[in-house]
PDB file of C-alpha atoms in Angstrom:
ATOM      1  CA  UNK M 630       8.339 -24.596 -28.991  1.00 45.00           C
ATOM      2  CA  UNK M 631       7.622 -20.974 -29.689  1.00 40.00           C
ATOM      3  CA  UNK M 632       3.749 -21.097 -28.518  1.00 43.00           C
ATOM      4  CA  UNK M 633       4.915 -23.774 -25.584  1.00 40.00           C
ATOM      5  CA  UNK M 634       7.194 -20.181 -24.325  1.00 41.00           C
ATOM      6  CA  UNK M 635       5.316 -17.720 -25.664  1.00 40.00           C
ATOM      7  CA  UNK M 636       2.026 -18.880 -23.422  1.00 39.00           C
ATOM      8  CA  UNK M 637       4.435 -19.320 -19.998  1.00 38.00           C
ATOM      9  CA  UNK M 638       5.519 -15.863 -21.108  1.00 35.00           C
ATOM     10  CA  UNK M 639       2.217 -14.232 -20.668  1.00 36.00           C
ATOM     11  CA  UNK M 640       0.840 -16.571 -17.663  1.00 34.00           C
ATOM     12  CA  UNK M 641       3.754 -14.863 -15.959  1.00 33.00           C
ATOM     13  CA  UNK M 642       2.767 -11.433 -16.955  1.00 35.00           C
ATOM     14  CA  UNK M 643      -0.355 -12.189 -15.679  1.00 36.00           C
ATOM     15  CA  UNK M 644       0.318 -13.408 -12.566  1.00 37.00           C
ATOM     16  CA  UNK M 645       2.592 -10.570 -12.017  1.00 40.00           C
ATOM     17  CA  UNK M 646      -0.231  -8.160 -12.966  1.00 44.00           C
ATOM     18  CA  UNK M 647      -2.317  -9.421 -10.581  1.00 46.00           C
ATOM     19  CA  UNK M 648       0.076  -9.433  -7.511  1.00 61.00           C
ATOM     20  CA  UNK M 649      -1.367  -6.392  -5.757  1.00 85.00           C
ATOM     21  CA  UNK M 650      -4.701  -7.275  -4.063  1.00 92.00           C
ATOM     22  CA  UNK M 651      -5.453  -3.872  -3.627  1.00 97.00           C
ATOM     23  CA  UNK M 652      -3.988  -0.434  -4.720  1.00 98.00           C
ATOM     24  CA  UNK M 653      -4.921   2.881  -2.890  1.00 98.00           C
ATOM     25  CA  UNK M 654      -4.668   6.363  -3.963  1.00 98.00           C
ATOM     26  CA  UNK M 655      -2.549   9.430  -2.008  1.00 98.00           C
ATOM     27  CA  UNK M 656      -4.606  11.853  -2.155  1.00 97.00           C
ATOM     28  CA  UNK M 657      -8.346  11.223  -3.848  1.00 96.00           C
ATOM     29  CA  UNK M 658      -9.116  13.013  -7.303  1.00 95.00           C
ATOM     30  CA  UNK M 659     -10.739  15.986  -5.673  1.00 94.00           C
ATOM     31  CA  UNK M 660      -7.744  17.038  -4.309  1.00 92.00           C
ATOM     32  CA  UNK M 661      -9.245  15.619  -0.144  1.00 95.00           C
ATOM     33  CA  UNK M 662      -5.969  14.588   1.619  1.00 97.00           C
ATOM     34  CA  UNK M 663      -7.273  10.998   2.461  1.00 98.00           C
ATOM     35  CA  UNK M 664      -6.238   7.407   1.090  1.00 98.00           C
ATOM     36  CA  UNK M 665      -8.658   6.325  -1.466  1.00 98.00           C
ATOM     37  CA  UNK M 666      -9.821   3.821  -0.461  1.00 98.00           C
ATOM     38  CA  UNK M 667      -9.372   4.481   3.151  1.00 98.00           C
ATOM     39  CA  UNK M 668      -9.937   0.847   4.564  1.00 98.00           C
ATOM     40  CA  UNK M 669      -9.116  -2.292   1.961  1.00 98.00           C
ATOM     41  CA  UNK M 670      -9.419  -5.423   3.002  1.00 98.00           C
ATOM     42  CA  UNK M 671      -6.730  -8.434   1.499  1.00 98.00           C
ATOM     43  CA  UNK M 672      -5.824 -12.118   2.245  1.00 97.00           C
ATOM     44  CA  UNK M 673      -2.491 -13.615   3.930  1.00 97.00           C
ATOM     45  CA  UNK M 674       0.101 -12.860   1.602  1.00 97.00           C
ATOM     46  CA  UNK M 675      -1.367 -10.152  -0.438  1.00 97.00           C
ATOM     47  CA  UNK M 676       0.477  -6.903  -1.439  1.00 98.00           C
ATOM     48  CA  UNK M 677      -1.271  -3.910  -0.882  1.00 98.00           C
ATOM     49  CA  UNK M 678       0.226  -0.660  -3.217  1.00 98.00           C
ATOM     50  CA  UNK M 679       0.275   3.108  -2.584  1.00 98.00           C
ATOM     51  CA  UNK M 680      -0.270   5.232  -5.350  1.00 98.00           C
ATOM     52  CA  UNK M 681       0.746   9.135  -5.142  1.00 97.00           C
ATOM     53  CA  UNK M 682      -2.426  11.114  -6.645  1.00 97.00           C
ATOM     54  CA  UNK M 683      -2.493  14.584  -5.337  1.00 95.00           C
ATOM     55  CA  UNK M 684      -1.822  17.165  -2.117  1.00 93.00           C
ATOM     56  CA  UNK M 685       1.528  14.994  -1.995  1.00 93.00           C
ATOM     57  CA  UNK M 686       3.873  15.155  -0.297  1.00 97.00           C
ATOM     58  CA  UNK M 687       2.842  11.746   1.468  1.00 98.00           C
ATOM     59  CA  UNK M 688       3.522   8.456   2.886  1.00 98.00           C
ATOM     60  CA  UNK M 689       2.842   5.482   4.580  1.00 98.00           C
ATOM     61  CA  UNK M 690       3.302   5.116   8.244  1.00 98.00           C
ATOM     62  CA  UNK M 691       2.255   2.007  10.625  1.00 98.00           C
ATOM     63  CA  UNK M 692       2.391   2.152  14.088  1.00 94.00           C
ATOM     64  CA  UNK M 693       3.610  -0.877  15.615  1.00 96.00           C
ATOM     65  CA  UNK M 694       1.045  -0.840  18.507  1.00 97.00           C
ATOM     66  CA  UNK M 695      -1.981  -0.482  16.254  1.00 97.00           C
ATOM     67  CA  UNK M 696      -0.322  -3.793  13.710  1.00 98.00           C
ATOM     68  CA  UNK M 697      -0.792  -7.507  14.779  1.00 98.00           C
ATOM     69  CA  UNK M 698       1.674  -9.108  16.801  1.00 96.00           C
ATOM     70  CA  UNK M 699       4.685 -10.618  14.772  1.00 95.00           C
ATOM     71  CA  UNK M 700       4.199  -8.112  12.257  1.00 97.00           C
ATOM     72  CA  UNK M 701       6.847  -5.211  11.683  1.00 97.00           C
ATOM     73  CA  UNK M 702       5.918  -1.616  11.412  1.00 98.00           C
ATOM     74  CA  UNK M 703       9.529  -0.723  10.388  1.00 97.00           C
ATOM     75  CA  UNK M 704       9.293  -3.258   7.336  1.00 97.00           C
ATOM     76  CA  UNK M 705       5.452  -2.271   6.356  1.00 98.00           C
ATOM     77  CA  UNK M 706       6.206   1.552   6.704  1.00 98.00           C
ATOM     78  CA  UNK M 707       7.186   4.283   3.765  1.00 98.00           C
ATOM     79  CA  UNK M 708       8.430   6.813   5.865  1.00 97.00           C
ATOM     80  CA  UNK M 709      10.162   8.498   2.576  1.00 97.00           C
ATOM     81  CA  UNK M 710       8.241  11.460   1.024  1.00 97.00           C
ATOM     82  CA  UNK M 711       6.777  10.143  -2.290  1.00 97.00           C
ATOM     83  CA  UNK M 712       6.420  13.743  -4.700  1.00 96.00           C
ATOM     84  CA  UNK M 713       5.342  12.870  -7.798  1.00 95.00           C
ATOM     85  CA  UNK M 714       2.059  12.211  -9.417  1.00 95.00           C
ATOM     86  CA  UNK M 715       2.515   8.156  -9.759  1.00 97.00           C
ATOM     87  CA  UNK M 716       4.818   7.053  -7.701  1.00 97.00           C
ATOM     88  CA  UNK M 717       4.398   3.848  -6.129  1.00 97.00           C
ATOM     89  CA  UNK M 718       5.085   2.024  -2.923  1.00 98.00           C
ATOM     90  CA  UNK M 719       4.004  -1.926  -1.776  1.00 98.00           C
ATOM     91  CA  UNK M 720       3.737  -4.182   0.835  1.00 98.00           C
ATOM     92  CA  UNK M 721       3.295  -7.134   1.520  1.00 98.00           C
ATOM     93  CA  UNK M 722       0.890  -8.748   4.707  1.00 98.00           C
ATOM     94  CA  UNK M 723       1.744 -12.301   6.107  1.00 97.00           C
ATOM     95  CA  UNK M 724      -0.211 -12.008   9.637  1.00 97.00           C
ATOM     96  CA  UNK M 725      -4.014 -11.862   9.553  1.00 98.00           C
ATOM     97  CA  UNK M 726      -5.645  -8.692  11.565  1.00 98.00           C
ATOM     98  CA  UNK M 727      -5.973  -5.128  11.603  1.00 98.00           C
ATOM     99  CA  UNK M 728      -3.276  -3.244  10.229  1.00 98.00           C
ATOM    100  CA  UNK M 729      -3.258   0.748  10.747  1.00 98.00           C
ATOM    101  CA  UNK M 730      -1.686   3.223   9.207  1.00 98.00           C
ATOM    102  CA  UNK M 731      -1.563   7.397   8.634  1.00 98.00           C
ATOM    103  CA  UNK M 732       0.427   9.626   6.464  1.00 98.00           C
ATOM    104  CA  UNK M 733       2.856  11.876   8.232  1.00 97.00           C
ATOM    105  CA  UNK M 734       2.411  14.920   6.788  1.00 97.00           C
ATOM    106  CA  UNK M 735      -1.187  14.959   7.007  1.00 97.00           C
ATOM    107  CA  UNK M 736      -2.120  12.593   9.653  1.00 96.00           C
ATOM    108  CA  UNK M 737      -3.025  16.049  11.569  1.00 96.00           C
ATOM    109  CA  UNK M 738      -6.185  16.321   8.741  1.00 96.00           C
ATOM    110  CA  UNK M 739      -7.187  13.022   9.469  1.00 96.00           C
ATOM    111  CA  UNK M 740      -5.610  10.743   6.464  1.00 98.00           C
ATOM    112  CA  UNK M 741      -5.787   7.165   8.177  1.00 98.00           C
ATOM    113  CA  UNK M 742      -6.097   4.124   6.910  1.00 98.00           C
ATOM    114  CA  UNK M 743      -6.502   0.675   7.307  1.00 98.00           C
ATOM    115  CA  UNK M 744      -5.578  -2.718   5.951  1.00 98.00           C
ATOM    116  CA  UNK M 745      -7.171  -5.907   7.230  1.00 98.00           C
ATOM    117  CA  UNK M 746      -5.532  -9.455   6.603  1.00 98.00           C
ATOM    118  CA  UNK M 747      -7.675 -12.370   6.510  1.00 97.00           C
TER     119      UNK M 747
END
């Protein structure tokens, strides 16, 4: 009984480990204020996560005429500063296409990004 729990124990760790397709960094190592990777690319369902890095403070903006149609901006977006090394934020992508998004405080510097759903 013990193994038998202990083994759907860890199959759910490890599903839950791998439930982000893709994870991007805020901010890349050498300090450029870009998302690392810029452009990932994910299946239906998928949950992409931000990582803060450096150059913070950022977030994650989508702009609901660059998103596919059915999709919400206001549900994708991060519009809250994140301003710590590490902090995290996730979403998750139903509706294949091009999704595109910029961080607020530096979208002036160019830090775009994109997510496309297949």
């Amino acid at each position: 009984r013990f193994a038998k729990a202990a083994g759907i124990s860890i199959a759910t760790v490890g599903l839950a480990l791998s439930a982000n397709a893709a994870t991007v960094k805020l901010g890349s190592d050498s300090g450029g204020l870009v998302f690392d990777p810029a452009n990932v690319t994910v299946s239906a369902g998928d949950t992409v996560e931000w990582v803060n890095n450096v150059g913070f403070p950022h977030n994650v903006v989508f702009d609901e005429d660059e998103i596919p149609d059915g999709a919400s901006a206001e549900a994708l977006s991060h519009e809250d500063y994140l301003n710590a090394p590490g902090q995290k934020v996730s979403s998750k992508f139903s509706t294949p296409g091009k999704y595109s998004y910029y961080c607020e405080p530096h979208q002036g510097a160019g830090m775009k990004g994109t997510v496309t759903v297949n």
